[in-house]
Tab-separated table of C-alpha atoms in Angstrom:
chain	number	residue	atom	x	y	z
A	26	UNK	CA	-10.138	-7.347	-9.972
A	27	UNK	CA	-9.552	-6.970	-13.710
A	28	UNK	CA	-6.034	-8.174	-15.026
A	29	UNK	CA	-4.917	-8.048	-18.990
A	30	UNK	CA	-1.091	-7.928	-20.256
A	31	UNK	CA	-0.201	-7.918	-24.131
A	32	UNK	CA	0.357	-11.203	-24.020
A	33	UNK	CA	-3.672	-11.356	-25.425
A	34	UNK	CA	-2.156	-9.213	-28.336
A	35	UNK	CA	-0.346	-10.225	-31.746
A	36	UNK	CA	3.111	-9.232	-31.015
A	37	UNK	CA	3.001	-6.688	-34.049
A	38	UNK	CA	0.332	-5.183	-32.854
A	39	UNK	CA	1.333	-5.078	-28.818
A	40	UNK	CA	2.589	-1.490	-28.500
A	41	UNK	CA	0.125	0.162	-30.295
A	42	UNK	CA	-2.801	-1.713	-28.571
A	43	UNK	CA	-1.404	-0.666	-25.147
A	44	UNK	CA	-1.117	2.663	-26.848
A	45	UNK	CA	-4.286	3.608	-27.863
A	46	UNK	CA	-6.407	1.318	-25.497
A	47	UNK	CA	-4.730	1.474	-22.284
A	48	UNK	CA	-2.605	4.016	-22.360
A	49	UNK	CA	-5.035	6.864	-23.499
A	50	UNK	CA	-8.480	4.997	-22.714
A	51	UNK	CA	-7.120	3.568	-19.088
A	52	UNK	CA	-4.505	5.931	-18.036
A	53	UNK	CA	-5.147	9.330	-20.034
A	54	UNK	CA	-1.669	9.589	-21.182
A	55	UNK	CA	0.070	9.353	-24.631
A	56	UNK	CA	2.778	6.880	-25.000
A	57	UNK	CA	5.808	6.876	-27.547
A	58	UNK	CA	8.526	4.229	-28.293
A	59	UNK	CA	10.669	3.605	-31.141
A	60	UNK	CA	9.031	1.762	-33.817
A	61	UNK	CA	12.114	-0.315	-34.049
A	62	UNK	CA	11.407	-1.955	-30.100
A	63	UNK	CA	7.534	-1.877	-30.565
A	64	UNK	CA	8.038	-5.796	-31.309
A	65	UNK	CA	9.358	-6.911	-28.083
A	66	UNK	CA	7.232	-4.470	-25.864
A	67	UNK	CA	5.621	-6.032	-23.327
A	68	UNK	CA	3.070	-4.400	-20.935
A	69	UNK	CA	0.334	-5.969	-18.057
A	70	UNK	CA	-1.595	-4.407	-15.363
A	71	UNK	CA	-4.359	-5.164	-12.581
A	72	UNK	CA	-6.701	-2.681	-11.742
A	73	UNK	CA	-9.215	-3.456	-8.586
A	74	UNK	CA	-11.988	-0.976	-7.517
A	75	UNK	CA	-12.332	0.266	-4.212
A	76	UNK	CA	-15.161	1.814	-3.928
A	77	UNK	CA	-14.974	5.334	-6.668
A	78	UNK	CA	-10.839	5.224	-6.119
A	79	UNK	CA	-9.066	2.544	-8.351
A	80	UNK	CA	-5.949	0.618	-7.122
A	81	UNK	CA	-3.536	-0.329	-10.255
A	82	UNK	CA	-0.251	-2.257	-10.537
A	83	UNK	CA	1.677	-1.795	-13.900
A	84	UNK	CA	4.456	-3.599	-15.263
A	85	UNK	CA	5.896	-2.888	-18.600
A	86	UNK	CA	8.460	-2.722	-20.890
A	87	UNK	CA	10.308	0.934	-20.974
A	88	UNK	CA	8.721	3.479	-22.780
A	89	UNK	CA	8.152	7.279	-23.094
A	90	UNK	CA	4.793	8.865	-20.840
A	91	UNK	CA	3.654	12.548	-20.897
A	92	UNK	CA	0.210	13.136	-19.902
A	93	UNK	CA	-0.139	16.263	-21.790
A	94	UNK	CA	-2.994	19.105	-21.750
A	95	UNK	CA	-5.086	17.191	-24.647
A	96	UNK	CA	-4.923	14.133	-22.448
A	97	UNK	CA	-6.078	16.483	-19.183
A	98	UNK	CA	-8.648	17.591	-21.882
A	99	UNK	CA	-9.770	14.323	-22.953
A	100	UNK	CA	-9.480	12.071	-20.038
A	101	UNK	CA	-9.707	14.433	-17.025
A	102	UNK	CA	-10.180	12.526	-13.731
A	103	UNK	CA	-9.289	14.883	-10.620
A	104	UNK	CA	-8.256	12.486	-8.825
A	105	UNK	CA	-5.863	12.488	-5.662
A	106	UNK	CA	-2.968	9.797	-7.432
A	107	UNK	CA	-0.283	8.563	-5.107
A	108	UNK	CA	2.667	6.379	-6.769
A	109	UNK	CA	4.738	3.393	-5.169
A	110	UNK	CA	7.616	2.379	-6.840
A	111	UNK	CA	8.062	-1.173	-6.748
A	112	UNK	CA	11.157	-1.878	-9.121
A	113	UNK	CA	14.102	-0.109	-10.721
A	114	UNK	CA	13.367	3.507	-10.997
A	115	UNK	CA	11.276	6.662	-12.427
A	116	UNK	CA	12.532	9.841	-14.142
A	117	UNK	CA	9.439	12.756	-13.641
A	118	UNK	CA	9.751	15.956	-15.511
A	119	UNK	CA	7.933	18.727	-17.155
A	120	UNK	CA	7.404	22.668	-17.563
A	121	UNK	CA	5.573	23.011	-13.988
A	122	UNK	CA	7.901	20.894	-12.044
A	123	UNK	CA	10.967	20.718	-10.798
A	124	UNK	CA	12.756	17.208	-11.933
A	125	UNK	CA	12.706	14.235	-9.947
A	126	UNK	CA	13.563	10.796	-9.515
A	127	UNK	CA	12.085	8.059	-7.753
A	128	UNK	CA	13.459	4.335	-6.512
A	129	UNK	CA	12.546	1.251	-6.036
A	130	UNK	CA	9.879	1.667	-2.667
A	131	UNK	CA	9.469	5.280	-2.788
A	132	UNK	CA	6.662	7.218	-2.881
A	133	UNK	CA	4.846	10.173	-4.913
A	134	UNK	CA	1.763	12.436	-5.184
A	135	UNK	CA	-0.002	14.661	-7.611
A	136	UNK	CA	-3.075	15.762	-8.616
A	137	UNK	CA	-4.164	14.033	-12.327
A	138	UNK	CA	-4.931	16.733	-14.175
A	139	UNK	CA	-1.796	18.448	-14.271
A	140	UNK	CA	0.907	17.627	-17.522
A	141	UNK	CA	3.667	15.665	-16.422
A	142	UNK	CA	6.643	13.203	-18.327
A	143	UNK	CA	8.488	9.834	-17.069
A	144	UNK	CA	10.417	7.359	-18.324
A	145	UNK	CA	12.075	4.136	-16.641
A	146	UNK	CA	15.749	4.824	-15.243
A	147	UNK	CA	16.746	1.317	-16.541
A	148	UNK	CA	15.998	-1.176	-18.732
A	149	UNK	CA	13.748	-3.446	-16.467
A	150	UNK	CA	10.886	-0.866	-17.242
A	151	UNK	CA	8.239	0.330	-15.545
A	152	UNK	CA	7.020	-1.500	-12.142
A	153	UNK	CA	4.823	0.663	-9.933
A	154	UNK	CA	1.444	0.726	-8.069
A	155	UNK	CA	-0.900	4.210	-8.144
A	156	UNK	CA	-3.932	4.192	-6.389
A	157	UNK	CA	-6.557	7.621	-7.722
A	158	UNK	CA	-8.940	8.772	-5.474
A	159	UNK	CA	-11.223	11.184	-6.952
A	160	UNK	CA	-11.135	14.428	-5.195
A	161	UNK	CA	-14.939	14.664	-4.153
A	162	UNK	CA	-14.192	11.842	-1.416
A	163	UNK	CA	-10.780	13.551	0.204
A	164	UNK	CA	-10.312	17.284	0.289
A	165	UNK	CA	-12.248	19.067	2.681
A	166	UNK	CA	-14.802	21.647	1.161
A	167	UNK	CA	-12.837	24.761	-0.480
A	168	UNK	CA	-9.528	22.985	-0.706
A	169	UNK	CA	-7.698	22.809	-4.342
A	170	UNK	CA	-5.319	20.714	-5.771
A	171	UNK	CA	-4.519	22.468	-8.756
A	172	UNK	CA	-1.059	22.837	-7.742
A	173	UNK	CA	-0.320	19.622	-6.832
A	174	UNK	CA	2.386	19.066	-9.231
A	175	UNK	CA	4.384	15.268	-8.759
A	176	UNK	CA	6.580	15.567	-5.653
A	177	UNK	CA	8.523	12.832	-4.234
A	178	UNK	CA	7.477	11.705	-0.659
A	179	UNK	CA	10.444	12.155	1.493
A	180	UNK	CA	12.038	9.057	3.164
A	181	UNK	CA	12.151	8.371	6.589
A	182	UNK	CA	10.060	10.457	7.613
A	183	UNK	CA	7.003	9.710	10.225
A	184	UNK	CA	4.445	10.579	7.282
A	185	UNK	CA	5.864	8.093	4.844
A	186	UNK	CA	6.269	5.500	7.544
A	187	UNK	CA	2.410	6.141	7.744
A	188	UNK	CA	1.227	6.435	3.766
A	189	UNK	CA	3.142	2.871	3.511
A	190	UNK	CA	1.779	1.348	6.261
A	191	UNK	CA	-1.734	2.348	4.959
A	192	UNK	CA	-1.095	1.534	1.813
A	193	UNK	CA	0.032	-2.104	2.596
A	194	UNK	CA	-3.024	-2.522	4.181
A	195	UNK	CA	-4.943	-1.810	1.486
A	196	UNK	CA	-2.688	-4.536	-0.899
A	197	UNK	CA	-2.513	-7.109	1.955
A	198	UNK	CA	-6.465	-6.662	1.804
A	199	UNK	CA	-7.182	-7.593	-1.697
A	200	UNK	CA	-10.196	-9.444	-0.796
A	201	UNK	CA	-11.768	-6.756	1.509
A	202	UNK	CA	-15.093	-5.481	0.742
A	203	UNK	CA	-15.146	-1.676	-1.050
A	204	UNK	CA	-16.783	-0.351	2.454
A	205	UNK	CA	-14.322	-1.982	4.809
A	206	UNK	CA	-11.578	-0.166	2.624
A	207	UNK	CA	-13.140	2.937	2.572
A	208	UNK	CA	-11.791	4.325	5.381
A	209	UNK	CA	-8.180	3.263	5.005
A	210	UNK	CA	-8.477	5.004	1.120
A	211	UNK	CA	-9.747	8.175	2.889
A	212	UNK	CA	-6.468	8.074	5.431
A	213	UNK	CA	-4.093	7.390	3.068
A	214	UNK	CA	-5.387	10.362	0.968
A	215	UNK	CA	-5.144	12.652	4.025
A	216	UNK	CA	-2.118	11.645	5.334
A	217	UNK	CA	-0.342	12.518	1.736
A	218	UNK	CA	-2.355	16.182	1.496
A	219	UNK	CA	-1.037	16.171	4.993
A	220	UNK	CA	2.687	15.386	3.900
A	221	UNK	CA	2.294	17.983	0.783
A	222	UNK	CA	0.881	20.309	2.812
A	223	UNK	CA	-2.872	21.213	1.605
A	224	UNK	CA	-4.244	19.660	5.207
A	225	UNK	CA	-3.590	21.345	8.167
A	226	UNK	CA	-2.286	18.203	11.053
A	227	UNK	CA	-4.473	19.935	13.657
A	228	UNK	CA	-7.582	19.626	11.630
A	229	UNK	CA	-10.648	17.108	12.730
A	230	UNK	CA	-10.213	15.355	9.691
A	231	UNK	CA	-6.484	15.151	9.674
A	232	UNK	CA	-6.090	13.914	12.798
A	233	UNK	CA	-8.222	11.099	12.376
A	234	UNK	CA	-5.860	10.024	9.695
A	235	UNK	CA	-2.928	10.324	12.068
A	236	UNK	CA	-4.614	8.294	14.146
A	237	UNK	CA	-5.611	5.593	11.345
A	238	UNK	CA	-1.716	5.524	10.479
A	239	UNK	CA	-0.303	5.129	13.752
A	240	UNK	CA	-3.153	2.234	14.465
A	241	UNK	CA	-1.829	0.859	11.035
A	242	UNK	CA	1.564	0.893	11.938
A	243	UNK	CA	1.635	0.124	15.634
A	244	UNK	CA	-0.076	-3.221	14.397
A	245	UNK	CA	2.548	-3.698	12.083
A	246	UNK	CA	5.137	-2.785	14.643
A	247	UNK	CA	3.425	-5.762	16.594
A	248	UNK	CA	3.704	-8.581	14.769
A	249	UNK	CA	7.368	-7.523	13.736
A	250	UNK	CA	7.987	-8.320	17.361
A	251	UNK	CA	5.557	-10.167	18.122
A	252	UNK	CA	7.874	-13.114	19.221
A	253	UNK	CA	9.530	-10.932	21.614
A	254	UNK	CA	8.717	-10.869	25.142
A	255	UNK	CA	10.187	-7.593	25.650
A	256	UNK	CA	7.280	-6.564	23.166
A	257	UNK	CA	5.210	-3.602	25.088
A	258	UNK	CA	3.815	-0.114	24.684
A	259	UNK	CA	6.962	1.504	25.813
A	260	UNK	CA	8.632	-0.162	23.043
A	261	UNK	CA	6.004	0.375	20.096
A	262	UNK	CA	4.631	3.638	21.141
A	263	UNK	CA	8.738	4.651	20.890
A	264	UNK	CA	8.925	3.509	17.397
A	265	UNK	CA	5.991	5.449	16.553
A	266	UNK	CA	7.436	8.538	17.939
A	267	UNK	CA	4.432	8.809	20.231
A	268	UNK	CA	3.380	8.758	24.130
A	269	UNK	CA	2.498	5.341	25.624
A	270	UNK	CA	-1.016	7.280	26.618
A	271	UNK	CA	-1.681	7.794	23.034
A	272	UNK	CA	-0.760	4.337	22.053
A	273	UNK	CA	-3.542	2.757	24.236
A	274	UNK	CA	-6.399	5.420	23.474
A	275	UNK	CA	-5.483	4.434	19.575
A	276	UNK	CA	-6.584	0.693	20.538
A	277	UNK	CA	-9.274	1.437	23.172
A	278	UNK	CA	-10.847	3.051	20.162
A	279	UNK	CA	-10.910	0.288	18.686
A	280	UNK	CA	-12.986	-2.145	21.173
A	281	UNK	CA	-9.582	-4.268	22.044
A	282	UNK	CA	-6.781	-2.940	24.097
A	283	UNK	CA	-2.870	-2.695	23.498
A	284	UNK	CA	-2.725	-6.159	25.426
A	285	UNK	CA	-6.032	-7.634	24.238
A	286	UNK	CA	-4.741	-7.100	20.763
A	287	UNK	CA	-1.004	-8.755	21.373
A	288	UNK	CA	-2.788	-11.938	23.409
A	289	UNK	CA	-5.093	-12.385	19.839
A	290	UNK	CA	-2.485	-12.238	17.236
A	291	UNK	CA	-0.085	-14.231	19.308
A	292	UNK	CA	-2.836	-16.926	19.598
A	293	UNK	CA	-3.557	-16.345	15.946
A	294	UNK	CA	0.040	-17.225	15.111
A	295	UNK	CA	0.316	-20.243	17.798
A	296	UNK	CA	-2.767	-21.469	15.738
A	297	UNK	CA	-0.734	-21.153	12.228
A	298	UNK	CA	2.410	-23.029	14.062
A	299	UNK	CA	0.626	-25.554	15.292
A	300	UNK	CA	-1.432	-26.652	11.700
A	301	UNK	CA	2.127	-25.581	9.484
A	302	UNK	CA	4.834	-26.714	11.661
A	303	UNK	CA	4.227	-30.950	13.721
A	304	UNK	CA	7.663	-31.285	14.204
A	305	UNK	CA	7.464	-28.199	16.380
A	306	UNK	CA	6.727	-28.805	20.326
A	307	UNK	CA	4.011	-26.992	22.076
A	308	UNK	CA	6.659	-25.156	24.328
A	309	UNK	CA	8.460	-24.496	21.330
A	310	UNK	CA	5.326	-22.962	19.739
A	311	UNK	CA	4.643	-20.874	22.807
A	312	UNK	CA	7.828	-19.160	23.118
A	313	UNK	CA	7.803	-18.300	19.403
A	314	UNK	CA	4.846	-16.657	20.003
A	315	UNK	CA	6.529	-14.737	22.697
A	316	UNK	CA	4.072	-16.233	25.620
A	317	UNK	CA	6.508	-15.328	28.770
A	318	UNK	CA	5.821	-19.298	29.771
A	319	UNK	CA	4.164	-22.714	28.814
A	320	UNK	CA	1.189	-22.291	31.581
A	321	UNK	CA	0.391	-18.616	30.234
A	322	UNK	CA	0.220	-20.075	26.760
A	323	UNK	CA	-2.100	-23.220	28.282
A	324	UNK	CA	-4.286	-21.208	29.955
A	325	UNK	CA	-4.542	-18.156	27.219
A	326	UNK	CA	-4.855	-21.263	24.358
A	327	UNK	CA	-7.684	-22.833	26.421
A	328	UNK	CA	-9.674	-19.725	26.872
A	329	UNK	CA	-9.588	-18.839	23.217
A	330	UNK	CA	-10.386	-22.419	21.816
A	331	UNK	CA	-11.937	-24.345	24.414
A	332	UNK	CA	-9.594	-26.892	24.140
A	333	UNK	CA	-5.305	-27.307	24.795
A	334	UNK	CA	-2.708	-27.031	21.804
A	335	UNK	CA	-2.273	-30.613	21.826
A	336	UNK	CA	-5.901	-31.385	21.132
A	337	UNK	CA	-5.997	-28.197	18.441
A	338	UNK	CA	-2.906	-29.828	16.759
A	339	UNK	CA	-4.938	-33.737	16.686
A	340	UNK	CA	-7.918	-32.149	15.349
A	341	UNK	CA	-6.359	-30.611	12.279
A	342	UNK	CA	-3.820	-32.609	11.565
């Protein structure tokens, strides 16, 4: 993972580093900002490979963007780019699309080498993550993007429930090798050509990134309840908007069943209790974990570790 801010920079010379370095050799855009704030701007990003794509998280000062045709020209990438905001907000604009803006958490697409402008809403500037995936890994053979112009993701919908859950896998996994990453890059970038419609949801390819999603999220949806002892496929195949059928042919595809995979990370968080928290008792442990009683939670425990709680607890204490 590569990380720089302008902090390495004299402050003079801060803006127009970011400028001409990063802004046009990183990004392919051209920045502009008063000469009279250039002093104060502040800008830092991390960028982190994965695999061809490239993962970055931006925060800066506010400031004027247009990635205009000479940019296109100069720096083309075509690249798949989906946007999180992560602070404040984003104003999008320019002659091939209609004007948008974007809060904190939402979500965008477009295709890089078409011209776009933003700007901050609000003084906090610019805080956002894009991840570009370079169209020779993602669109199936005789699709284009060349339309693709920057579109808001719409909220609560079942398809941005799924691009976020994806995508927090993929920042939750910052030490992840480029191949285990792989294929949640490739369903992210499906499920948004899904959302913008250039995929069709019945295709081979875009159902398997349906089914990556809803395996993302159901295991999400899991350890959100995971203390719960009313936790079961009725309840998580519900919030997914799916049948309970589906639900366990999503984990059986994955070597570990719907119950298999609740019993590990409940065990997995009994283990974290019982290192993090001695003043808690075993029991208390147990039912946090949302074992339906203390000899379940014995007997489960014992299989998994080949010894009890109490002797896990004494060894790494």
């Amino acid at each position: 993972m590569h990380t720089w801010s302008t902090d390495q920079v004299d402050p003079r010379d801060r803006f127009d580093y970011w400028r001409e370095v990063r802004a046009k050799g990183l990004f392919g855009v051209t920045a502009e900002l008063e000469p009279d704030r250039r002093q104060d701007f502040f800008g830092e990003f991390t960028l982190r490979q994965l695999g061809d794509a490239g993962l970055v998280e931006l925060r800066a000062s506010p400031y004027r963007v247009e990635r205009r045709t000479g940019d296109i020209a100069d720096a083309a990438s075509n690249s798949l780019c989906i946007y999180q905001q992560l602070g404040g907000g984003g104003w999008f604009g320019g002659a091939l699309l209609d004007e948008f803006a974007v809060r904190d958490g939402m979500f965008a697409t477009s295709y890089s080498d078409l011209p776009y402008r933003t700007v901050p809403l609000h003084d906090d500037g610019f805080q956002l993550r894009i991840i570009k995936i370079p169209v020779a890994n993602v669109v199936p053979p005789g699709a284009e993007l060349g339309e693709l112009v920057p579109k808001p993701v719409q909220d609560e919908t079942a398809l941005r429930m799924l691009l976020e859950s994806c995508f927090r896998d993929l920042i939750e996994g910052k030490d992840a090798a480029a191949a285990d990453t792989a294929p949640i890059v490739q369903a992210l970038a499906h499920i948004a050509l899904i959302e913008r419609g250039h995929m069709r949801p019945k295709s081979r390819l875009a159902q398997q990134a349906l089914r990556s999603g809803h395996l993302s999220l159901a295991r999400r949806l899991i350890r959100r309840h995971l203390s719960s002892a009313a936790l079961t496929p009725t309840l998580i195949a519900g919030l997914l908007g799916i049948s309970v059928r589906h639900l366990h042919i999503l984990f059986e595809e994955t070597g570990n069943s719907f119950s298999e995979t609740v019993t590990m990370l409940r065990l997995a968080q009994s283990r974290h209790l019982l290192r993090e928290q001695p003043r808690q008792t075993i029991a208390e442990v147990a039912y946090a974990c949302g074992f339906e009683s203390l000899a379940t939670f014995y007997r489960l425990f014992n299989a998994s570790e080949s010894m009890t709680p109490g002797d896990y607890r004494a060894r790494r204490a």
